[in-house]
Amino acid sequence: MEKKQRENWGSRVGFLMAAAGSAVGLGNIWRFPYMAGDNGGSAFIIIYLAFALIIGISIMISEFAIGRRTELAAVGAYKSINKNFTFAGVLGVLSAFFIMGFYPVVGGWALAYVFKSFTGLLSNPAVIGDIFGGFITSSFEPVMWMLIFLAMNIAIVAKGIAGGIEKAGKILMPTLFVLLLLIAGRSVTLPGAGAGLDFLFKPDFSAVTGQTYLAALGQAFFSLSLGMGCMITYGSYLGKSENLPSNALIVTLMDTGVALLAGIAIFPALFAFGMEPAVGAGLVFVVVPQIFAAMGGIGTLFSAIFFVALTVAALTSSVSLLEVVTAYLIDQRGWERKKSVYTAGGIMVVTGILSSLSMGLMSGFTMFGVGVFDFFDILTDKIFLAIGGLLLAIFVGWFVDKKDLEDEITNGGTIKFGLFNVWYNTVKYVIPVAILIVAVMGIISIEQTSLMIFGLAVIGVLAIFSKKL
Ligand code: TRP
């Protein structure tokens, strides 16, 4: 059979920017701080870092290797090596849909805040929290912003992977980084900021439970875009001469670096303003505008630029999720790119509207005890990604030929990877055991028991019917 030449990243930097763009997003700046806040701060952060640096890097190398080896996106990659694992790829596609069920809602909030920065958001710091609450619970505005954000995703992915998004990311990701540095600088010099630094860096392990570990694992996977075949898909477009371990290391360090910086930007200011750390999902949208408000006139401009950069960071992540679904439809169903994107995007319009409305109008409607937004969020973050990572580790460790892996990771022996055996044994033994323990401990102690059972049942059903997929 004749093989079509696969699309490729424009350049080495192009791939790195795309993979880092996928990783760095709302997960780092919106989600990480509030997860840390809700889970007691530094002990959570230490566990998260350990998971990211040991489990995260190893899984990322695995995903890159499988993607590049097979030159196929998640489902096809699994299927072409071992049919029994097809369902792990399908679980990834489902995860992409579920994450895209709530991610564009928050992306829409970020976009809205660009404009709100200019229209009086910062004029009265005392009501910034109320403004956020009023905004996200209303029925029209957030839905409209979500749809605009989603439309941007659809337009970008319809054009193919290595288009304008690479260029936008190249300028705006560094901008975001510089702004975070600036905010962090302001934040730590506010009077009373010390309590925030203690919260971030003085660990108190007494409050750590099974939930803390599961939350930290989920956060590590979510933030690094792992456990659902996203990096398999991106790896499938990766040139044969790239060094996989060093790319994985760079992406992981950038990603955790940005998350930590976001924490340093937010918590000192939060304590300085006398707020509680466990305020939940509104954290960045409430604390960051307050920091800018305290800067006077120039704060307005900084705030607008910050939310532009946050929107772009969100966009470079969400396009990678849409790409997972699109690549599946192209590779496995033989669809055209445009048809794939529009179909997937159409479904996401519906889930996005339901998620957004679940903050207000539809807050009374629950599934397994949670609203639509939380349903998508908890299901992916607390089960699907962890189980997806577990399946990937088992697959790579036990069902892929070790020689093939070594060949792929060392580019046919042309580059050295001294830690190959350490990596291999980590993937084969350490990660499956670690994830299993964390998942069992976490799922047992979680509040949303019926939701967890539902999630596990979904995975079971996929596994049983996978031969048909
Ligand atoms: N990592 C992104 C963020 O931090 C979100 C994301 C993109 C993602 N692709 C993913 C999460 C794949 C899990 C899996 O915002």
GROMACS .gro file of C-alpha atoms and ligand atoms in nm:
model
  484
    1MET     CA    1   0.000   0.000   0.000
    2GLU     CA    2   0.128   0.339  -0.089
    3LYS     CA    3   0.192   0.552   0.214
    4LYS     CA    4   0.092   0.915   0.212
    5GLN     CA    5   0.360   1.154   0.327
    6ARG     CA    6   0.253   1.262   0.675
    7GLU     CA    7   0.217   1.629   0.760
    8ASN     CA    8   0.512   1.753   0.957
    9TRP     CA    9   0.605   2.030   1.194
   10GLY     CA   10   0.776   2.320   1.024
   11SER     CA   11   1.090   2.293   1.231
   12ARG     CA   12   1.239   2.172   1.555
   13VAL     CA   13   1.133   2.488   1.730
   14GLY     CA   14   0.793   2.450   1.568
   15PHE     CA   15   0.738   2.115   1.736
   16LEU     CA   16   0.869   2.228   2.071
   17MET     CA   17   0.646   2.533   2.062
   18ALA     CA   18   0.348   2.324   1.963
   19ALA     CA   19   0.404   2.063   2.233
   20ALA     CA   20   0.479   2.327   2.495
   21GLY     CA   21   0.180   2.522   2.364
   22SER     CA   22  -0.038   2.218   2.419
   23ALA     CA   23   0.097   2.169   2.768
   24VAL     CA   24   0.100   2.529   2.889
   25GLY     CA   25  -0.253   2.652   2.913
   26LEU     CA   26  -0.542   2.705   3.149
   27GLY     CA   27  -0.414   2.399   3.333
   28ASN     CA   28  -0.114   2.596   3.454
   29ILE     CA   29  -0.256   2.939   3.516
   30TRP     CA   30  -0.622   2.883   3.595
   31ARG     CA   31  -0.632   2.528   3.729
   32PHE     CA   32  -0.300   2.471   3.906
   33PRO     CA   33  -0.332   2.763   4.148
   34TYR     CA   34  -0.686   2.679   4.249
   35MET     CA   35  -0.608   2.308   4.287
   36ALA     CA   36  -0.313   2.403   4.506
   37GLY     CA   37  -0.538   2.641   4.698
   38ASP     CA   38  -0.811   2.382   4.748
   39ASN     CA   39  -0.564   2.111   4.846
   40GLY     CA   40  -0.369   2.294   5.111
   41GLY     CA   41  -0.077   2.442   4.915
   42SER     CA   42   0.280   2.325   4.934
   43ALA     CA   43   0.236   1.956   5.022
   44PHE     CA   44   0.012   1.925   4.716
   45ILE     CA   45   0.268   2.113   4.507
   46ILE     CA   46   0.553   1.883   4.611
   47ILE     CA   47   0.351   1.572   4.527
   48TYR     CA   48   0.247   1.728   4.196
   49LEU     CA   49   0.608   1.810   4.108
   50ALA     CA   50   0.724   1.458   4.191
   51PHE     CA   51   0.450   1.313   3.969
   52ALA     CA   52   0.524   1.555   3.685
   53LEU     CA   53   0.900   1.499   3.691
   54ILE     CA   54   0.899   1.119   3.731
   55ILE     CA   55   0.573   0.990   3.587
   56GLY     CA   56   0.506   1.284   3.354
   57ILE     CA   57   0.837   1.290   3.169
   58SER     CA   58   0.843   0.911   3.131
   59ILE     CA   59   0.490   0.902   2.991
   60MET     CA   60   0.565   1.192   2.760
   61ILE     CA   61   0.868   1.012   2.615
   62SER     CA   62   0.646   0.706   2.569
   63GLU     CA   63   0.373   0.901   2.392
   64PHE     CA   64   0.621   1.074   2.159
   65ALA     CA   65   0.786   0.739   2.079
   66ILE     CA   66   0.462   0.556   2.003
   67GLY     CA   67   0.332   0.843   1.791
   68ARG     CA   68   0.645   0.885   1.587
   69ARG     CA   69   0.699   0.510   1.547
   70THR     CA   70   0.353   0.446   1.408
   71GLU     CA   71   0.300   0.785   1.244
   72LEU     CA   72  -0.058   0.753   1.360
   73ALA     CA   73  -0.278   0.936   1.606
   74ALA     CA   74  -0.389   0.775   1.933
   75VAL     CA   75  -0.639   0.512   1.819
   76GLY     CA   76  -0.447   0.403   1.511
   77ALA     CA   77  -0.120   0.394   1.701
   78TYR     CA   78  -0.252   0.150   1.962
   79LYS     CA   79  -0.445  -0.050   1.706
   80SER     CA   80  -0.151  -0.095   1.470
   81ILE     CA   81   0.060  -0.247   1.748
   82ASN     CA   82  -0.198  -0.443   1.948
   83LYS     CA   83  -0.571  -0.457   1.874
   84ASN     CA   84  -0.658  -0.530   2.235
   85PHE     CA   85  -0.546  -0.180   2.324
   86THR     CA   86  -0.757   0.001   2.066
   87PHE     CA   87  -0.995   0.099   2.345
   88ALA     CA   88  -0.719   0.293   2.521
   89GLY     CA   89  -0.698   0.514   2.215
   90VAL     CA   90  -1.074   0.548   2.197
   91LEU     CA   91  -1.077   0.643   2.564
   92GLY     CA   92  -0.836   0.920   2.465
   93VAL     CA   93  -1.069   1.050   2.196
   94LEU     CA   94  -1.354   1.044   2.445
   95SER     CA   95  -1.136   1.231   2.696
   96ALA     CA   96  -1.065   1.495   2.433
   97PHE     CA   97  -1.439   1.546   2.385
   98PHE     CA   98  -1.496   1.565   2.758
   99ILE     CA   99  -1.214   1.812   2.824
  100MET     CA  100  -1.341   2.018   2.533
  101GLY     CA  101  -1.677   2.004   2.710
  102PHE     CA  102  -1.558   2.255   2.969
  103TYR     CA  103  -1.224   2.398   2.852
  104PRO     CA  104  -1.374   2.642   2.596
  105VAL     CA  105  -1.598   2.781   2.870
  106VAL     CA  106  -1.294   2.894   3.067
  107GLY     CA  107  -1.120   3.000   2.745
  108GLY     CA  108  -1.425   3.219   2.684
  109TRP     CA  109  -1.393   3.372   3.030
  110ALA     CA  110  -1.032   3.463   2.955
  111LEU     CA  111  -1.133   3.621   2.626
  112ALA     CA  112  -1.414   3.815   2.791
  113TYR     CA  113  -1.170   3.951   3.050
  114VAL     CA  114  -0.960   4.111   2.777
  115PHE     CA  115  -1.255   4.339   2.709
  116LYS     CA  116  -1.370   4.367   3.067
  117SER     CA  117  -1.024   4.502   3.155
  118PHE     CA  118  -1.116   4.812   2.956
  119THR     CA  119  -1.476   4.844   3.070
  120GLY     CA  120  -1.447   4.909   3.439
  121LEU     CA  121  -1.348   4.567   3.578
  122LEU     CA  122  -1.058   4.722   3.767
  123SER     CA  123  -1.226   5.040   3.883
  124ASN     CA  124  -1.358   4.902   4.210
  125PRO     CA  125  -1.140   4.622   4.352
  126ALA     CA  126  -1.399   4.541   4.618
  127VAL     CA  127  -1.647   4.407   4.365
  128ILE     CA  128  -1.409   4.215   4.135
  129GLY     CA  129  -1.519   3.887   4.293
  130ASP     CA  130  -1.886   3.968   4.253
  131ILE     CA  131  -1.834   4.070   3.893
  132PHE     CA  132  -1.682   3.730   3.819
  133GLY     CA  133  -1.963   3.544   3.994
  134GLY     CA  134  -2.227   3.746   3.815
  135PHE     CA  135  -2.059   3.701   3.480
  136ILE     CA  136  -2.012   3.324   3.477
  137THR     CA  137  -2.363   3.254   3.609
  138SER     CA  138  -2.536   3.465   3.346
  139SER     CA  139  -2.694   3.290   3.050
  140PHE     CA  140  -2.593   3.485   2.744
  141GLU     CA  141  -2.253   3.657   2.778
  142PRO     CA  142  -2.031   3.363   2.878
  143VAL     CA  143  -2.197   3.140   2.619
  144MET     CA  144  -2.122   3.395   2.351
  145TRP     CA  145  -1.754   3.420   2.451
  146MET     CA  146  -1.729   3.042   2.469
  147LEU     CA  147  -1.864   3.016   2.114
  148ILE     CA  148  -1.615   3.273   1.988
  149PHE     CA  149  -1.332   3.084   2.154
  150LEU     CA  150  -1.453   2.755   2.007
  151ALA     CA  151  -1.487   2.910   1.662
  152MET     CA  152  -1.121   3.016   1.678
  153ASN     CA  153  -1.026   2.655   1.754
  154ILE     CA  154  -1.230   2.523   1.465
  155ALA     CA  155  -1.082   2.776   1.224
  156ILE     CA  156  -0.726   2.693   1.328
  157VAL     CA  157  -0.756   2.315   1.325
  158ALA     CA  158  -0.942   2.319   0.994
  159LYS     CA  159  -0.631   2.472   0.839
  160GLY     CA  160  -0.400   2.197   0.962
  161ILE     CA  161  -0.153   2.164   1.242
  162ALA     CA  162   0.141   2.383   1.151
  163GLY     CA  163  -0.032   2.705   1.053
  164GLY     CA  164  -0.091   3.035   1.224
  165ILE     CA  165  -0.114   2.891   1.570
  166GLU     CA  166   0.259   2.821   1.570
  167LYS     CA  167   0.330   3.184   1.491
  168ALA     CA  168   0.086   3.327   1.744
  169GLY     CA  169   0.230   3.102   2.010
  170LYS     CA  170   0.585   3.205   1.934
  171ILE     CA  171   0.507   3.565   2.028
  172LEU     CA  172   0.240   3.531   2.291
  173MET     CA  173   0.380   3.248   2.500
  174PRO     CA  174   0.693   3.446   2.585
  175THR     CA  175   0.469   3.748   2.648
  176LEU     CA  176   0.268   3.550   2.895
  177PHE     CA  177   0.584   3.439   3.068
  178VAL     CA  178   0.716   3.794   3.102
  179LEU     CA  179   0.381   3.914   3.234
  180LEU     CA  180   0.370   3.637   3.490
  181LEU     CA  181   0.719   3.739   3.603
  182LEU     CA  182   0.599   4.096   3.635
  183ILE     CA  183   0.287   3.997   3.831
  184ALA     CA  184   0.492   3.768   4.052
  185GLY     CA  185   0.734   4.053   4.120
  186ARG     CA  186   0.448   4.279   4.224
  187SER     CA  187   0.276   4.007   4.420
  188VAL     CA  188   0.571   3.911   4.642
  189THR     CA  189   0.645   4.273   4.729
  190LEU     CA  190   0.294   4.352   4.856
  191PRO     CA  191   0.276   4.399   5.233
  192GLY     CA  192   0.168   4.071   5.392
  193ALA     CA  193   0.285   3.860   5.097
  194GLY     CA  194   0.501   3.638   5.320
  195ALA     CA  195   0.205   3.425   5.428
  196GLY     CA  196   0.149   3.337   5.062
  197LEU     CA  197   0.507   3.223   5.019
  198ASP     CA  198   0.474   3.010   5.332
  199PHE     CA  199   0.157   2.860   5.189
  200LEU     CA  200   0.346   2.773   4.870
  201PHE     CA  201   0.675   2.653   5.011
  202LYS     CA  202   0.629   2.535   5.372
  203PRO     CA  203   0.482   2.189   5.340
  204ASP     CA  204   0.232   2.057   5.589
  205PHE     CA  205   0.176   1.691   5.515
  206SER     CA  206  -0.073   1.642   5.797
  207ALA     CA  207  -0.369   1.728   5.574
  208VAL     CA  208  -0.263   1.501   5.285
  209THR     CA  209  -0.514   1.228   5.195
  210GLY     CA  210  -0.575   0.987   4.909
  211GLN     CA  211  -0.763   1.272   4.746
  212THR     CA  212  -0.456   1.492   4.750
  213TYR     CA  213  -0.255   1.232   4.561
  214LEU     CA  214  -0.526   1.171   4.305
  215ALA     CA  215  -0.573   1.545   4.254
  216ALA     CA  216  -0.197   1.593   4.211
  217LEU     CA  217  -0.172   1.307   3.964
  218GLY     CA  218  -0.469   1.432   3.766
  219GLN     CA  219  -0.325   1.782   3.765
  220ALA     CA  220   0.015   1.657   3.645
  221PHE     CA  221  -0.143   1.467   3.356
  222PHE     CA  222  -0.382   1.746   3.270
  223SER     CA  223  -0.116   2.012   3.273
  224LEU     CA  224   0.129   1.809   3.063
  225SER     CA  225  -0.143   1.702   2.815
  226LEU     CA  226  -0.084   1.335   2.893
  227GLY     CA  227  -0.291   1.022   2.931
  228MET     CA  228  -0.515   1.060   2.629
  229GLY     CA  229  -0.296   1.034   2.324
  230CYS     CA  230  -0.248   1.404   2.264
  231MET     CA  231   0.130   1.374   2.266
  232ILE     CA  232   0.101   1.053   2.062
  233THR     CA  233  -0.080   1.258   1.800
  234TYR     CA  234   0.171   1.542   1.812
  235GLY     CA  235   0.457   1.290   1.807
  236SER     CA  236   0.313   1.135   1.493
  237TYR     CA  237   0.394   1.459   1.310
  238LEU     CA  238   0.747   1.468   1.450
  239GLY     CA  239   1.060   1.439   1.235
  240LYS     CA  240   1.278   1.130   1.266
  241SER     CA  241   1.587   1.320   1.371
  242GLU     CA  242   1.435   1.480   1.682
  243ASN     CA  243   1.561   1.385   2.024
  244LEU     CA  244   1.254   1.258   2.211
  245PRO     CA  245   1.383   1.256   2.571
  246SER     CA  246   1.527   1.604   2.549
  247ASN     CA  247   1.207   1.739   2.394
  248ALA     CA  248   1.005   1.576   2.673
  249LEU     CA  249   1.236   1.721   2.936
  250ILE     CA  250   1.215   2.073   2.796
  251VAL     CA  251   0.836   2.065   2.766
  252THR     CA  252   0.794   1.932   3.119
  253LEU     CA  253   1.028   2.188   3.271
  254MET     CA  254   0.861   2.475   3.088
  255ASP     CA  255   0.519   2.353   3.191
  256THR     CA  256   0.593   2.303   3.560
  257GLY     CA  257   0.791   2.628   3.559
  258VAL     CA  258   0.494   2.825   3.433
  259ALA     CA  259   0.263   2.658   3.686
  260LEU     CA  260   0.494   2.745   3.976
  261LEU     CA  261   0.530   3.099   3.848
  262ALA     CA  262   0.152   3.130   3.834
  263GLY     CA  263   0.141   3.015   4.196
  264ILE     CA  264   0.401   3.274   4.295
  265ALA     CA  265   0.205   3.538   4.107
  266ILE     CA  266  -0.120   3.459   4.281
  267PHE     CA  267  -0.078   3.337   4.640
  268PRO     CA  268   0.134   3.615   4.792
  269ALA     CA  269  -0.114   3.869   4.657
  270LEU     CA  270  -0.408   3.662   4.771
  271PHE     CA  271  -0.282   3.656   5.129
  272ALA     CA  272  -0.186   4.021   5.108
  273PHE     CA  273  -0.547   4.101   5.014
  274GLY     CA  274  -0.670   3.893   5.307
  275MET     CA  275  -0.850   3.634   5.096
  276GLU     CA  276  -0.893   3.261   5.154
  277PRO     CA  277  -0.679   3.026   4.938
  278ALA     CA  278  -0.958   2.776   4.872
  279VAL     CA  279  -1.181   3.000   4.662
  280GLY     CA  280  -1.209   2.751   4.379
  281ALA     CA  281  -1.232   2.806   4.006
  282GLY     CA  282  -1.250   3.185   4.015
  283LEU     CA  283  -0.903   3.229   4.161
  284VAL     CA  284  -0.707   3.384   3.870
  285PHE     CA  285  -1.005   3.581   3.750
  286VAL     CA  286  -1.041   3.743   4.088
  287VAL     CA  287  -0.688   3.780   4.223
  288VAL     CA  288  -0.500   3.889   3.910
  289PRO     CA  289  -0.736   4.179   3.828
  290GLN     CA  290  -0.699   4.295   4.189
  291ILE     CA  291  -0.321   4.304   4.152
  292PHE     CA  292  -0.356   4.508   3.836
  293ALA     CA  293  -0.617   4.734   3.991
  294ALA     CA  294  -0.364   4.820   4.262
  295MET     CA  295  -0.120   4.940   3.993
  296GLY     CA  296  -0.334   5.232   3.879
  297GLY     CA  297  -0.390   5.331   3.515
  298ILE     CA  298  -0.117   5.117   3.362
  299GLY     CA  299  -0.282   4.815   3.527
  300THR     CA  300  -0.564   4.829   3.274
  301LEU     CA  301  -0.324   4.775   2.989
  302PHE     CA  302  -0.133   4.500   3.169
  303SER     CA  303  -0.459   4.327   3.254
  304ALA     CA  304  -0.574   4.331   2.892
  305ILE     CA  305  -0.239   4.196   2.770
  306PHE     CA  306  -0.240   3.929   3.040
  307PHE     CA  307  -0.581   3.800   2.936
  308VAL     CA  308  -0.487   3.811   2.566
  309ALA     CA  309  -0.185   3.597   2.647
  310LEU     CA  310  -0.394   3.366   2.866
  311THR     CA  311  -0.646   3.326   2.585
  312VAL     CA  312  -0.371   3.235   2.340
  313ALA     CA  313  -0.218   2.991   2.587
  314ALA     CA  314  -0.562   2.834   2.623
  315LEU     CA  315  -0.601   2.826   2.247
  316THR     CA  316  -0.269   2.651   2.181
  317SER     CA  317  -0.387   2.384   2.428
  318SER     CA  318  -0.744   2.343   2.311
  319VAL     CA  319  -0.642   2.308   1.947
  320SER     CA  320  -0.435   2.007   2.051
  321LEU     CA  321  -0.747   1.851   2.199
  322LEU     CA  322  -0.954   1.919   1.891
  323GLU     CA  323  -0.665   1.782   1.683
  324VAL     CA  324  -0.682   1.448   1.869
  325VAL     CA  325  -1.043   1.401   1.763
  326THR     CA  326  -0.977   1.531   1.412
  327ALA     CA  327  -0.675   1.310   1.356
  328TYR     CA  328  -0.879   1.009   1.470
  329LEU     CA  329  -1.151   1.082   1.215
  330ILE     CA  330  -0.892   1.139   0.942
  331ASP     CA  331  -0.672   0.838   1.020
  332GLN     CA  332  -0.934   0.583   1.120
  333ARG     CA  333  -1.250   0.693   0.943
  334GLY     CA  334  -1.087   0.832   0.629
  335TRP     CA  335  -1.273   1.162   0.658
  336GLU     CA  336  -1.157   1.493   0.515
  337ARG     CA  337  -0.995   1.729   0.763
  338LYS     CA  338  -1.266   1.994   0.727
  339LYS     CA  339  -1.553   1.755   0.770
  340SER     CA  340  -1.382   1.605   1.077
  341VAL     CA  341  -1.325   1.942   1.241
  342TYR     CA  342  -1.674   2.071   1.176
  343THR     CA  343  -1.840   1.756   1.305
  344ALA     CA  344  -1.631   1.741   1.621
  345GLY     CA  345  -1.664   2.116   1.669
  346GLY     CA  346  -2.042   2.094   1.630
  347ILE     CA  347  -2.066   1.848   1.917
  348MET     CA  348  -1.842   2.070   2.128
  349VAL     CA  349  -2.075   2.364   2.069
  350VAL     CA  350  -2.351   2.168   2.239
  351THR     CA  351  -2.143   2.042   2.532
  352GLY     CA  352  -1.990   2.387   2.576
  353ILE     CA  353  -2.328   2.557   2.598
  354LEU     CA  354  -2.452   2.303   2.854
  355SER     CA  355  -2.133   2.345   3.059
  356SER     CA  356  -2.154   2.720   3.059
  357LEU     CA  357  -2.520   2.719   3.155
  358SER     CA  358  -2.450   2.475   3.437
  359MET     CA  359  -2.289   2.766   3.621
  360GLY     CA  360  -2.621   2.949   3.642
  361LEU     CA  361  -2.946   2.878   3.460
  362MET     CA  362  -2.896   2.500   3.468
  363SER     CA  363  -2.727   2.475   3.805
  364GLY     CA  364  -3.010   2.258   3.931
  365PHE     CA  365  -2.947   1.993   3.667
  366THR     CA  366  -2.701   1.730   3.785
  367MET     CA  367  -2.561   1.404   3.655
  368PHE     CA  368  -2.426   1.164   3.917
  369GLY     CA  369  -2.451   1.444   4.169
  370VAL     CA  370  -2.257   1.711   3.979
  371GLY     CA  371  -2.337   1.978   3.719
  372VAL     CA  372  -2.239   1.943   3.354
  373PHE     CA  373  -1.916   2.143   3.382
  374ASP     CA  374  -1.797   1.942   3.682
  375PHE     CA  375  -1.912   1.619   3.521
  376PHE     CA  376  -1.669   1.670   3.231
  377ASP     CA  377  -1.394   1.809   3.450
  378ILE     CA  378  -1.396   1.550   3.729
  379LEU     CA  379  -1.449   1.255   3.498
  380THR     CA  380  -1.144   1.336   3.285
  381ASP     CA  381  -0.915   1.472   3.551
  382LYS     CA  382  -0.990   1.219   3.823
  383ILE     CA  383  -1.030   0.901   3.617
  384PHE     CA  384  -0.985   0.905   3.241
  385LEU     CA  385  -0.640   1.064   3.228
  386ALA     CA  386  -0.501   0.853   3.512
  387ILE     CA  387  -0.640   0.531   3.366
  388GLY     CA  388  -0.526   0.645   3.019
  389GLY     CA  389  -0.174   0.691   3.156
  390LEU     CA  390  -0.189   0.355   3.329
  391LEU     CA  391  -0.294   0.181   3.007
  392LEU     CA  392  -0.022   0.356   2.811
  393ALA     CA  393   0.246   0.252   3.060
  394ILE     CA  394   0.126  -0.110   3.058
  395PHE     CA  395   0.109  -0.104   2.680
  396VAL     CA  396   0.459   0.037   2.632
  397GLY     CA  397   0.615  -0.167   2.911
  398TRP     CA  398   0.460  -0.504   2.835
  399PHE     CA  399   0.326  -0.508   2.480
  400VAL     CA  400   0.575  -0.313   2.271
  401ASP     CA  401   0.904  -0.472   2.177
  402LYS     CA  402   1.186  -0.330   2.388
  403LYS     CA  403   1.422  -0.326   2.090
  404ASP     CA  404   1.173  -0.120   1.889
  405LEU     CA  405   1.146   0.128   2.173
  406GLU     CA  406   1.521   0.160   2.202
  407ASP     CA  407   1.550   0.203   1.829
  408GLU     CA  408   1.284   0.476   1.825
  409ILE     CA  409   1.411   0.665   2.126
  410THR     CA  410   1.774   0.662   2.015
  411ASN     CA  411   1.680   0.742   1.654
  412GLY     CA  412   1.813   0.410   1.534
  413GLY     CA  413   2.117   0.427   1.760
  414THR     CA  414   2.236   0.764   1.633
  415ILE     CA  415   2.178   0.948   1.960
  416LYS     CA  416   2.253   0.838   2.311
  417PHE     CA  417   1.996   0.799   2.585
  418GLY     CA  418   2.194   0.678   2.884
  419LEU     CA  419   1.884   0.649   3.100
  420PHE     CA  420   1.704   0.415   2.862
  421ASN     CA  421   1.686   0.128   3.109
  422VAL     CA  422   1.585   0.353   3.394
  423TRP     CA  423   1.308   0.497   3.177
  424TYR     CA  424   1.200   0.152   3.058
  425ASN     CA  425   1.175   0.002   3.405
  426THR     CA  426   0.997   0.310   3.536
  427VAL     CA  427   0.735   0.273   3.264
  428LYS     CA  428   0.711  -0.102   3.299
  429TYR     CA  429   0.695  -0.139   3.675
  430VAL     CA  430   0.695   0.183   3.874
  431ILE     CA  431   0.429   0.381   3.692
  432PRO     CA  432   0.161   0.110   3.668
  433VAL     CA  433   0.196   0.031   4.039
  434ALA     CA  434   0.207   0.398   4.139
  435ILE     CA  435  -0.099   0.495   3.933
  436LEU     CA  436  -0.292   0.194   4.053
  437ILE     CA  437  -0.227   0.278   4.417
  438VAL     CA  438  -0.311   0.645   4.371
  439ALA     CA  439  -0.623   0.569   4.169
  440VAL     CA  440  -0.756   0.313   4.415
  441MET     CA  441  -0.685   0.531   4.720
  442GLY     CA  442  -0.832   0.834   4.551
  443ILE     CA  443  -1.141   0.673   4.406
  444ILE     CA  444  -1.225   0.507   4.738
  445SER     CA  445  -1.210   0.833   4.929
  446ILE     CA  446  -1.369   1.061   4.672
  447GLU     CA  447  -1.708   1.222   4.739
  448GLN     CA  448  -1.848   1.163   4.390
  449THR     CA  449  -1.869   0.785   4.419
  450SER     CA  450  -2.145   0.729   4.167
  451LEU     CA  451  -1.961   0.942   3.911
  452MET     CA  452  -1.646   0.732   3.959
  453ILE     CA  453  -1.841   0.410   3.912
  454PHE     CA  454  -1.996   0.555   3.597
  455GLY     CA  455  -1.649   0.650   3.466
  456LEU     CA  456  -1.507   0.306   3.531
  457ALA     CA  457  -1.812   0.149   3.368
  458VAL     CA  458  -1.754   0.360   3.056
  459ILE     CA  459  -1.397   0.236   3.036
  460GLY     CA  460  -1.516  -0.122   3.084
  461VAL     CA  461  -1.772  -0.090   2.807
  462LEU     CA  462  -1.509   0.056   2.573
  463ALA     CA  463  -1.275  -0.233   2.651
  464ILE     CA  464  -1.543  -0.491   2.576
  465PHE     CA  465  -1.662  -0.337   2.251
  466SER     CA  466  -1.322  -0.214   2.132
  467LYS     CA  467  -1.296  -0.469   1.852
  468LYS     CA  468  -1.574  -0.287   1.672
  469LEU     CA  469  -1.408   0.055   1.695
  470TRP     N1  470  -0.240   2.082   2.909
  470TRP     C1  471  -0.340   2.177   2.876
  470TRP     C2  472  -0.346   2.280   2.985
  470TRP     O1  473  -0.272   2.272   3.079
  470TRP     C3  474  -0.473   2.116   2.848
  470TRP     C4  475  -0.463   2.004   2.751
  470TRP     C5  476  -0.432   2.011   2.621
  470TRP     C6  477  -0.474   1.867   2.783
  470TRP     N2  478  -0.423   1.886   2.566
  470TRP     C7  479  -0.449   1.798   2.664
  470TRP     C8  480  -0.502   1.799   2.898
  470TRP     C9  481  -0.451   1.658   2.664
  470TRP    C10  482  -0.506   1.662   2.897
  470TRP    C11  483  -0.477   1.592   2.782
  470TRP     O2  484  -0.424   2.370   2.982
   0.00000   0.00000   0.00000
